[in-house]
Coordinates of C-alpha atoms in Angstrom, one line a residue:
X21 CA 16.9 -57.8 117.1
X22 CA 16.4 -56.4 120.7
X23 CA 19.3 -55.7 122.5
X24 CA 20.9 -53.7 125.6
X25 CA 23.8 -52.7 126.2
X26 CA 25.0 -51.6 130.0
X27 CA 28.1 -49.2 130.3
X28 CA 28.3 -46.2 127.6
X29 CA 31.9 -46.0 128.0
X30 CA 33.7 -46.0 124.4
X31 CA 33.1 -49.8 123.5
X32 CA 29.2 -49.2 124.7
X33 CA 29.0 -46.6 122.6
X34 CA 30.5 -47.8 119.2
X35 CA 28.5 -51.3 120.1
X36 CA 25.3 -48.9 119.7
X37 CA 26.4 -47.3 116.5
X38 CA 26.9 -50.7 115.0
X39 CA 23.7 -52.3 115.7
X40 CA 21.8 -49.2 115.3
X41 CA 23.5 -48.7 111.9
X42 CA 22.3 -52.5 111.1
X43 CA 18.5 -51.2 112.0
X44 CA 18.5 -53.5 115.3
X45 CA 16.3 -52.0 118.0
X46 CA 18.9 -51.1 121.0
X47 CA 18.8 -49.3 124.6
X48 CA 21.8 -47.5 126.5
X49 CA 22.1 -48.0 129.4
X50 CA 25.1 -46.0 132.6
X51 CA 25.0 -45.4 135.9
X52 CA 26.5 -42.5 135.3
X53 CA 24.1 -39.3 133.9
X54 CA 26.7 -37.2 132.8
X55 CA 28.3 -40.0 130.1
X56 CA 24.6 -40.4 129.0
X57 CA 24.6 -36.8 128.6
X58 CA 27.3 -36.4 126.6
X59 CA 26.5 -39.1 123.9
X60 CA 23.2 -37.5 124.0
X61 CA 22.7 -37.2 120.2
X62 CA 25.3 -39.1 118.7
X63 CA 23.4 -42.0 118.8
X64 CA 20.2 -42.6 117.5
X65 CA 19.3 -45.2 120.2
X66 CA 17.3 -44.6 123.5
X67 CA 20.1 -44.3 126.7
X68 CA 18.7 -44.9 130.0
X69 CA 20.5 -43.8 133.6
X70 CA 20.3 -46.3 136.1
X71 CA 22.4 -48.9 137.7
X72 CA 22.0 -51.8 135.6
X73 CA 22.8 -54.5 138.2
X74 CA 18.9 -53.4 139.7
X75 CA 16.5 -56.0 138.3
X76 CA 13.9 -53.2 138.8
X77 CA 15.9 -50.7 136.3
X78 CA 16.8 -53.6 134.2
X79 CA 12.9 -54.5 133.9
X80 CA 12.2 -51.0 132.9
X81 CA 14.7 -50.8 130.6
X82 CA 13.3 -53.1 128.4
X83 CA 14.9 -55.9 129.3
X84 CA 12.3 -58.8 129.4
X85 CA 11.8 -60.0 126.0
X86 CA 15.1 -58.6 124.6
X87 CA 17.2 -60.9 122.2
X88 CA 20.6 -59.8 124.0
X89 CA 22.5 -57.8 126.2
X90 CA 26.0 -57.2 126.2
X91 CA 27.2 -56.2 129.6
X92 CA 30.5 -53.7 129.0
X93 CA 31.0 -51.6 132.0
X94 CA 34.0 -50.9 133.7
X95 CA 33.6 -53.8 136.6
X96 CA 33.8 -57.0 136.4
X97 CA 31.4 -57.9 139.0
X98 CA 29.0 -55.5 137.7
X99 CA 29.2 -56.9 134.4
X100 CA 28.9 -60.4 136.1
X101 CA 26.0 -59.7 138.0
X102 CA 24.2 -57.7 135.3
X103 CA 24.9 -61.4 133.3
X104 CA 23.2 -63.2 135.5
X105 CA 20.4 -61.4 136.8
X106 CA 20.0 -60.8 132.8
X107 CA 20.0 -64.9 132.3
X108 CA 18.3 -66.1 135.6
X109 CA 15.7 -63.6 136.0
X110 CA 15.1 -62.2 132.4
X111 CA 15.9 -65.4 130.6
X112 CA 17.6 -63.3 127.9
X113 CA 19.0 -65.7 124.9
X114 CA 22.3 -64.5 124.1
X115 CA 24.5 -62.5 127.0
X116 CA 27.6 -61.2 126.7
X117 CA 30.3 -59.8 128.7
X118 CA 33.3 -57.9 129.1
X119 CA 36.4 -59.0 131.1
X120 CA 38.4 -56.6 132.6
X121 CA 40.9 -57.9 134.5
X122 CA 41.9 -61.1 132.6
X123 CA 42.4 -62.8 135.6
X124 CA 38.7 -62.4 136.7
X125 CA 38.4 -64.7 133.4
X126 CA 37.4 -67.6 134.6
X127 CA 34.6 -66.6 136.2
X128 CA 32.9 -65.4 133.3
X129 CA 30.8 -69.0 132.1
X130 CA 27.2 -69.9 132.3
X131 CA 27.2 -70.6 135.7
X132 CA 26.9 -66.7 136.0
X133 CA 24.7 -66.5 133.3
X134 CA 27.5 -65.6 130.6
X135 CA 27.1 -67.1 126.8
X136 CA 30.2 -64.7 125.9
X137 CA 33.1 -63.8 127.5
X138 CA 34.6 -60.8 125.8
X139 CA 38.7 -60.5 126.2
X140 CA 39.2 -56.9 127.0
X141 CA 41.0 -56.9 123.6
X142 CA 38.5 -58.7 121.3
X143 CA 38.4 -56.8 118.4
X144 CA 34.9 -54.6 118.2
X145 CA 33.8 -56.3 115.1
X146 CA 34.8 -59.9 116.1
X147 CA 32.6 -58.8 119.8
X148 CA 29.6 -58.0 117.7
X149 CA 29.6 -60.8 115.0
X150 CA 30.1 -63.5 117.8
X151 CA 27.1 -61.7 120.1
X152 CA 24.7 -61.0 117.7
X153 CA 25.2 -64.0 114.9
X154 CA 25.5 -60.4 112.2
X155 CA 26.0 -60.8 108.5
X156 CA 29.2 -60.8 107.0
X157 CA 29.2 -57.7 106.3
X158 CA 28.6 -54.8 109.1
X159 CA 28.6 -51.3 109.2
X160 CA 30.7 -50.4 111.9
X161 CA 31.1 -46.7 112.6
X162 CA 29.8 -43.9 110.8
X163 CA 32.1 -40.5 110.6
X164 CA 28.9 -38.6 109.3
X165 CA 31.2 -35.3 110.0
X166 CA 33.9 -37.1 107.1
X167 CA 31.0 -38.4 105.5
X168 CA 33.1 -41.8 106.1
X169 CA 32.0 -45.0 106.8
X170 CA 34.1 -47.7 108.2
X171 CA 32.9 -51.2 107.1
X172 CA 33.8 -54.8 107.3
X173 CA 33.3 -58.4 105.9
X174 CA 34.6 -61.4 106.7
X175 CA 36.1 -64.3 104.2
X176 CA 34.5 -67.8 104.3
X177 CA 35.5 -70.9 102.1
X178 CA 32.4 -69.9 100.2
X179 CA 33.6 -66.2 99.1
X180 CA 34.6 -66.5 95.8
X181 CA 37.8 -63.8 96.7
X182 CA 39.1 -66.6 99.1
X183 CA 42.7 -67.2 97.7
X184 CA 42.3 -64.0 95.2
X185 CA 45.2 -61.3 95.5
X186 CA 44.0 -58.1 96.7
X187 CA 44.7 -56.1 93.5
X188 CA 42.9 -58.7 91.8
X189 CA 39.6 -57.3 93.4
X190 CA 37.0 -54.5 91.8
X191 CA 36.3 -52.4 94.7
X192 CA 33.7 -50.0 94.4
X193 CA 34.7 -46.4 93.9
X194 CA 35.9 -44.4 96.9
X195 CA 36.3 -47.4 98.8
X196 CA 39.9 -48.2 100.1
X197 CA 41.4 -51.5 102.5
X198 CA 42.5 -50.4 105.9
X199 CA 43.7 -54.1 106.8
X200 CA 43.3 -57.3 107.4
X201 CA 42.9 -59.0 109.9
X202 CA 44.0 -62.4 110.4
X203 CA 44.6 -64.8 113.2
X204 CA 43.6 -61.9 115.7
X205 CA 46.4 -59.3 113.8
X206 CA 46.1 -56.4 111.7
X207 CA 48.1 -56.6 108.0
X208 CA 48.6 -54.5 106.1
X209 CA 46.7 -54.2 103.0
X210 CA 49.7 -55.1 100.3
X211 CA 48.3 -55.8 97.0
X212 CA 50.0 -59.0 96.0
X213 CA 48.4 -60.2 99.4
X214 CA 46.0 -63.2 99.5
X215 CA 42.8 -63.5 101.0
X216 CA 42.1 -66.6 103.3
X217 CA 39.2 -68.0 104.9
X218 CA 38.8 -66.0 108.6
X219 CA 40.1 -63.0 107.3
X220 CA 38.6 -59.6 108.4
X221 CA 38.8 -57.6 106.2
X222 CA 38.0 -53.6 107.0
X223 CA 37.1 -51.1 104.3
X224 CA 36.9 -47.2 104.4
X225 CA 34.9 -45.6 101.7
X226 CA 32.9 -42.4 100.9
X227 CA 30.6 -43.8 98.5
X228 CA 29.6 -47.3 98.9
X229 CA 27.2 -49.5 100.8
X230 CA 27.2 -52.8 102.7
X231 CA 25.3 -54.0 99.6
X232 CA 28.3 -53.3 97.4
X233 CA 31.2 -54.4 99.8
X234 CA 29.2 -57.9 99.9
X235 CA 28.7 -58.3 96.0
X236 CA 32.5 -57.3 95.8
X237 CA 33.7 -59.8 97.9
X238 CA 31.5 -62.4 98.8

């Protein structure tokens, strides 16, 4: 997948990580040079400096032809009118983006070219799995410095741990539950607690792999 992302403010920037980490093909884009600069090796994605509501910088970022963009400055009508140039202009399938001010929200719908409106307190992982369509599993930020990684997967009616107590299930070694998320709220990880369909469920582990968080849970 090809995607953008405008505003490399914290939420850009852990939006990166993820779908880099998921081997997606993303840009970076701020206005601002020195928040570029600072990331500036963190991320192995390509960051641009430009004012992302300019169709001409939006063009030579890489725009035309990209699979998504996910519009997460600081402005609501910035992130408005990067989502509509993005959809009127570009014809980009899938755009989402970031609300602010809550009560700007009801100006975020496809009559300004928005497919996702993003709460300013969506959850990062719920933001990326609704943009992007990801797999149940995600990596979604990697402490290379800890040599952690931070992962999560979501419970269907098809995981065969749906309804199965958390001490009930083999996780792989060096692999711990930070919570669960359900209905919108982090729980806390007891072990007599049972999984539902919905439930988020975010692991922290040294050792194991989206590969092995799936076959343990799904």
């Amino acid at each position: 997948m090809r995607a953008l992302i405008a505003g490399a403010g914290r939420l850009g920037a852990q939006i990166a990580q993820v779908l880099a980490a998921a081997h997606n093909d993303v840009t970076l884009m701020d206005i601002d040079p020195d928040r570029i600069a600072a990331l500036s090796g963190s991320i192995p994605v390509p960051m641009r400096v430009g004012d992302a509501c300019a169709p001409d910088f939006l063009e030579a970022a890489g725009l035309r032809g990209a699979d998504l963009i996910i519009a997460v400055t600081g402005r609501d009508d910035d992130n408005l009118v990067i989502s509509l140039l993005a959809k009127r202009q570009f014809a980009v399938p899938r755009v989402a983006a970031r609300i602010n001010d809550g009560e700007n929200a009801w100006m975020f719908t496809s009559h300004w070219g928005v497919d996702i409106a993003v709460p300013a307190a969506t959850p990062l992982i719920s933001l990326i799995q609704e943009a992007t369509g990801a797999t149940d599993t995600v990596a979604l930020l990697r402490l290379s410095k800890a040599g952690v990684e931070v992962m999560e997967t979501v419970i269907t009616s098809r995981s065969r741990t749906a309804g199965a107590a958390l001490s009930d299930i083999g996780l792989p070694n060096g692999t711990v539950i930070a919570t669960v998320v359900r209905n919108g709220q982090p729980t806390a990880p007891a072990p007599e607690m049972r999984l539902c369909p919905g439930d988020e469920v975010l692991l922290v582990s040294h050792h194991a792999t989206e590969r092995d968080v799936q076959s343990a849970f799904q």
